[in-house]
């Protein structure tokens, strides 16, 4: 450096800058690698350079972590304005709230006790679930899994019987779930779930509850003497009576009614039947014909009308219903 300094007629620092500039220009990757190493070594000697804090910065957790304390200040303002910490997750603050839940739940324990205490003081929701709703059970509800397995192996059993085999109590099934709709009891609530899962069992993704149900089904279809006790536990003693009742219903032709179609689903299926029916005739009333007037031959419905009805159905059910039931009135200009 002294030789280069005398050659450049300058100080050693000027010579070092010139050498480093040329090295960085000729060998940029090596320069960056050594620069990072030199920076870390310099920080060990001189210490980490002080962080420039923004104006009006408040350290809630006792650190100079600008990002965390800034977001916490935003959460404090949100709590003052809305009265809770239920932040919409699609915002920057909402994503930070989700990251705090993940940080506490992780095994690395990235959230300090001080920060946990600060968030608890605000009434922070660590689960992120609505009030009164429990966190989903990994592998599904065991009682519901047992009920579904029973329905798959013994389809003649009623929904109430498989629910009782699964472990649901009669009092629990009769409890009203929705005070606005008193007909929606626990039985109706669980029945809708079980019927839907039984219908979609073959096409359901093989993970979670689907795997647990498959295990139970294999046990019930096996040859183990205690297979019923393995699946239904103490409720297995009720299975013989339920199977006998199912045989009695079968002999008398009594079957459980299938799930009723909703009004919307019924309208959709009926409309599609009308659209796809090649022999469909207009459902509108026949026009008035005076006596002595020769009746004209009724024109067939062109294929374009069916096509337009199909397109309208895909976009708007009401339009599809009108086109399918009364194509002559809806497309009167077509024959002018």
mmCIF file of C-alpha atoms in Angstrom, residues 158-291:
data_model
loop_
_atom_site.group_PDB
_atom_site.id
_atom_site.type_symbol
_atom_site.label_atom_id
_atom_site.label_comp_id
_atom_site.label_asym_id
_atom_site.label_seq_id
_atom_site.Cartn_x
_atom_site.Cartn_y
_atom_site.Cartn_z
ATOM 1 C CA UNK A 158 -80.907 -45.065 9.718
ATOM 2 C CA UNK A 159 -78.897 -41.914 10.274
ATOM 3 C CA UNK A 160 -80.054 -41.698 13.878
ATOM 4 C CA UNK A 161 -78.921 -45.260 14.531
ATOM 5 C CA UNK A 162 -75.432 -44.748 13.075
ATOM 6 C CA UNK A 163 -75.114 -41.518 15.048
ATOM 7 C CA UNK A 164 -75.881 -43.383 18.251
ATOM 8 C CA UNK A 165 -73.370 -46.079 17.301
ATOM 9 C CA UNK A 166 -70.800 -43.359 16.732
ATOM 10 C CA UNK A 167 -71.272 -42.068 20.278
ATOM 11 C CA UNK A 168 -73.777 -39.222 19.944
ATOM 12 C CA UNK A 169 -76.286 -38.986 22.795
ATOM 13 C CA UNK A 170 -80.006 -38.623 22.188
ATOM 14 C CA UNK A 171 -80.107 -35.370 24.174
ATOM 15 C CA UNK A 172 -77.327 -33.940 22.019
ATOM 16 C CA UNK A 173 -79.199 -34.809 18.831
ATOM 17 C CA UNK A 174 -82.384 -33.098 20.027
ATOM 18 C CA UNK A 175 -80.721 -29.798 20.974
ATOM 19 C CA UNK A 176 -81.762 -26.855 18.770
ATOM 20 C CA UNK A 177 -78.685 -25.496 16.981
ATOM 21 C CA UNK A 178 -80.284 -22.364 15.552
ATOM 22 C CA UNK A 179 -82.859 -20.441 17.574
ATOM 23 C CA UNK A 180 -84.031 -18.685 14.416
ATOM 24 C CA UNK A 181 -84.754 -22.040 12.748
ATOM 25 C CA UNK A 182 -85.920 -24.313 15.543
ATOM 26 C CA UNK A 183 -86.197 -27.283 13.190
ATOM 27 C CA UNK A 184 -82.396 -27.335 12.811
ATOM 28 C CA UNK A 185 -81.524 -29.632 15.677
ATOM 29 C CA UNK A 186 -78.277 -31.431 16.309
ATOM 30 C CA UNK A 187 -79.661 -34.441 14.441
ATOM 31 C CA UNK A 188 -80.358 -32.383 11.306
ATOM 32 C CA UNK A 189 -76.947 -30.732 11.529
ATOM 33 C CA UNK A 190 -75.016 -34.004 11.756
ATOM 34 C CA UNK A 191 -77.312 -35.809 9.309
ATOM 35 C CA UNK A 192 -76.566 -33.300 6.532
ATOM 36 C CA UNK A 193 -72.835 -33.747 7.074
ATOM 37 C CA UNK A 194 -72.954 -37.536 7.153
ATOM 38 C CA UNK A 195 -75.198 -37.894 4.092
ATOM 39 C CA UNK A 196 -72.922 -35.603 2.086
ATOM 40 C CA UNK A 197 -69.747 -37.427 3.135
ATOM 41 C CA UNK A 198 -71.254 -40.842 2.425
ATOM 42 C CA UNK A 199 -72.296 -39.711 -1.055
ATOM 43 C CA UNK A 200 -68.803 -38.324 -1.805
ATOM 44 C CA UNK A 201 -66.851 -41.076 -0.063
ATOM 45 C CA UNK A 202 -65.492 -42.704 -3.239
ATOM 46 C CA UNK A 203 -64.329 -39.434 -4.803
ATOM 47 C CA UNK A 204 -63.051 -37.779 -1.618
ATOM 48 C CA UNK A 205 -59.349 -37.070 -1.340
ATOM 49 C CA UNK A 206 -57.607 -39.788 0.674
ATOM 50 C CA UNK A 207 -56.330 -37.725 3.554
ATOM 51 C CA UNK A 208 -57.404 -36.704 7.036
ATOM 52 C CA UNK A 209 -60.855 -38.025 7.978
ATOM 53 C CA UNK A 210 -61.108 -40.070 4.759
ATOM 54 C CA UNK A 211 -58.181 -42.251 5.837
ATOM 55 C CA UNK A 212 -59.580 -42.703 9.347
ATOM 56 C CA UNK A 213 -62.978 -43.743 7.986
ATOM 57 C CA UNK A 214 -61.333 -46.209 5.598
ATOM 58 C CA UNK A 215 -59.497 -47.818 8.531
ATOM 59 C CA UNK A 216 -62.758 -48.235 10.443
ATOM 60 C CA UNK A 217 -64.497 -49.698 7.393
ATOM 61 C CA UNK A 218 -61.707 -52.236 6.929
ATOM 62 C CA UNK A 219 -61.989 -53.248 10.587
ATOM 63 C CA UNK A 220 -65.765 -53.717 10.338
ATOM 64 C CA UNK A 221 -65.379 -55.781 7.177
ATOM 65 C CA UNK A 222 -62.649 -57.921 8.731
ATOM 66 C CA UNK A 223 -62.852 -61.199 10.643
ATOM 67 C CA UNK A 224 -61.767 -60.064 14.111
ATOM 68 C CA UNK A 225 -64.173 -61.194 16.801
ATOM 69 C CA UNK A 226 -63.861 -57.896 18.657
ATOM 70 C CA UNK A 227 -64.126 -55.697 15.544
ATOM 71 C CA UNK A 228 -67.351 -54.074 16.733
ATOM 72 C CA UNK A 229 -65.793 -53.206 20.096
ATOM 73 C CA UNK A 230 -62.761 -51.755 18.298
ATOM 74 C CA UNK A 231 -64.918 -49.360 16.296
ATOM 75 C CA UNK A 232 -68.020 -48.612 18.380
ATOM 76 C CA UNK A 233 -66.505 -49.287 21.831
ATOM 77 C CA UNK A 234 -69.237 -49.417 24.520
ATOM 78 C CA UNK A 235 -71.973 -48.677 21.938
ATOM 79 C CA UNK A 236 -71.287 -51.954 20.112
ATOM 80 C CA UNK A 237 -73.957 -53.701 22.234
ATOM 81 C CA UNK A 238 -76.623 -51.687 20.402
ATOM 82 C CA UNK A 239 -75.618 -52.914 16.938
ATOM 83 C CA UNK A 240 -77.564 -56.257 16.994
ATOM 84 C CA UNK A 241 -80.813 -54.474 17.907
ATOM 85 C CA UNK A 242 -80.265 -51.882 15.169
ATOM 86 C CA UNK A 243 -79.558 -54.572 12.564
ATOM 87 C CA UNK A 244 -82.683 -56.488 13.596
ATOM 88 C CA UNK A 245 -84.761 -53.298 13.306
ATOM 89 C CA UNK A 246 -83.257 -52.683 9.857
ATOM 90 C CA UNK A 247 -84.271 -56.170 8.711
ATOM 91 C CA UNK A 248 -87.789 -55.584 10.030
ATOM 92 C CA UNK A 249 -88.058 -52.332 8.084
ATOM 93 C CA UNK A 250 -86.735 -54.055 4.976
ATOM 94 C CA UNK A 251 -89.355 -56.821 5.207
ATOM 95 C CA UNK A 252 -92.146 -54.268 5.459
ATOM 96 C CA UNK A 253 -90.728 -52.077 2.697
ATOM 97 C CA UNK A 254 -89.989 -49.179 5.002
ATOM 98 C CA UNK A 255 -86.962 -47.213 3.829
ATOM 99 C CA UNK A 256 -85.438 -44.005 5.051
ATOM 100 C CA UNK A 257 -86.471 -41.086 2.889
ATOM 101 C CA UNK A 258 -83.631 -39.594 0.851
ATOM 102 C CA UNK A 259 -82.605 -36.036 1.427
ATOM 103 C CA UNK A 260 -85.156 -33.678 -0.067
ATOM 104 C CA UNK A 261 -83.974 -31.478 -2.882
ATOM 105 C CA UNK A 262 -83.835 -27.786 -2.159
ATOM 106 C CA UNK A 263 -86.114 -25.480 -4.132
ATOM 107 C CA UNK A 264 -83.168 -24.028 -6.056
ATOM 108 C CA UNK A 265 -81.759 -27.442 -6.915
ATOM 109 C CA UNK A 266 -85.218 -28.688 -7.927
ATOM 110 C CA UNK A 267 -85.733 -25.722 -10.285
ATOM 111 C CA UNK A 268 -82.292 -26.177 -11.845
ATOM 112 C CA UNK A 269 -82.795 -29.889 -12.512
ATOM 113 C CA UNK A 270 -86.308 -29.390 -13.874
ATOM 114 C CA UNK A 271 -85.148 -26.641 -16.216
ATOM 115 C CA UNK A 272 -82.253 -28.732 -17.522
ATOM 116 C CA UNK A 273 -84.672 -31.586 -18.172
ATOM 117 C CA UNK A 274 -86.861 -29.277 -20.216
ATOM 118 C CA UNK A 275 -83.918 -27.915 -22.167
ATOM 119 C CA UNK A 276 -82.506 -31.349 -22.993
ATOM 120 C CA UNK A 277 -85.889 -32.856 -23.902
ATOM 121 C CA UNK A 278 -86.042 -33.134 -27.696
ATOM 122 C CA UNK A 279 -89.783 -33.623 -27.635
ATOM 123 C CA UNK A 280 -90.381 -30.458 -25.616
ATOM 124 C CA UNK A 281 -93.426 -28.447 -26.545
ATOM 125 C CA UNK A 282 -94.204 -24.862 -25.467
ATOM 126 C CA UNK A 283 -95.751 -24.793 -22.008
ATOM 127 C CA UNK A 284 -97.621 -21.551 -22.662
ATOM 128 C CA UNK A 285 -101.353 -21.613 -23.115
ATOM 129 C CA UNK A 286 -102.645 -22.330 -26.602
ATOM 130 C CA UNK A 287 -103.653 -19.146 -28.422
ATOM 131 C CA UNK A 288 -107.381 -18.479 -28.906
ATOM 132 C CA UNK A 289 -108.749 -19.678 -32.245
ATOM 133 C CA UNK A 290 -112.166 -18.620 -33.489
ATOM 134 C CA UNK A 291 -114.523 -21.192 -35.004
#
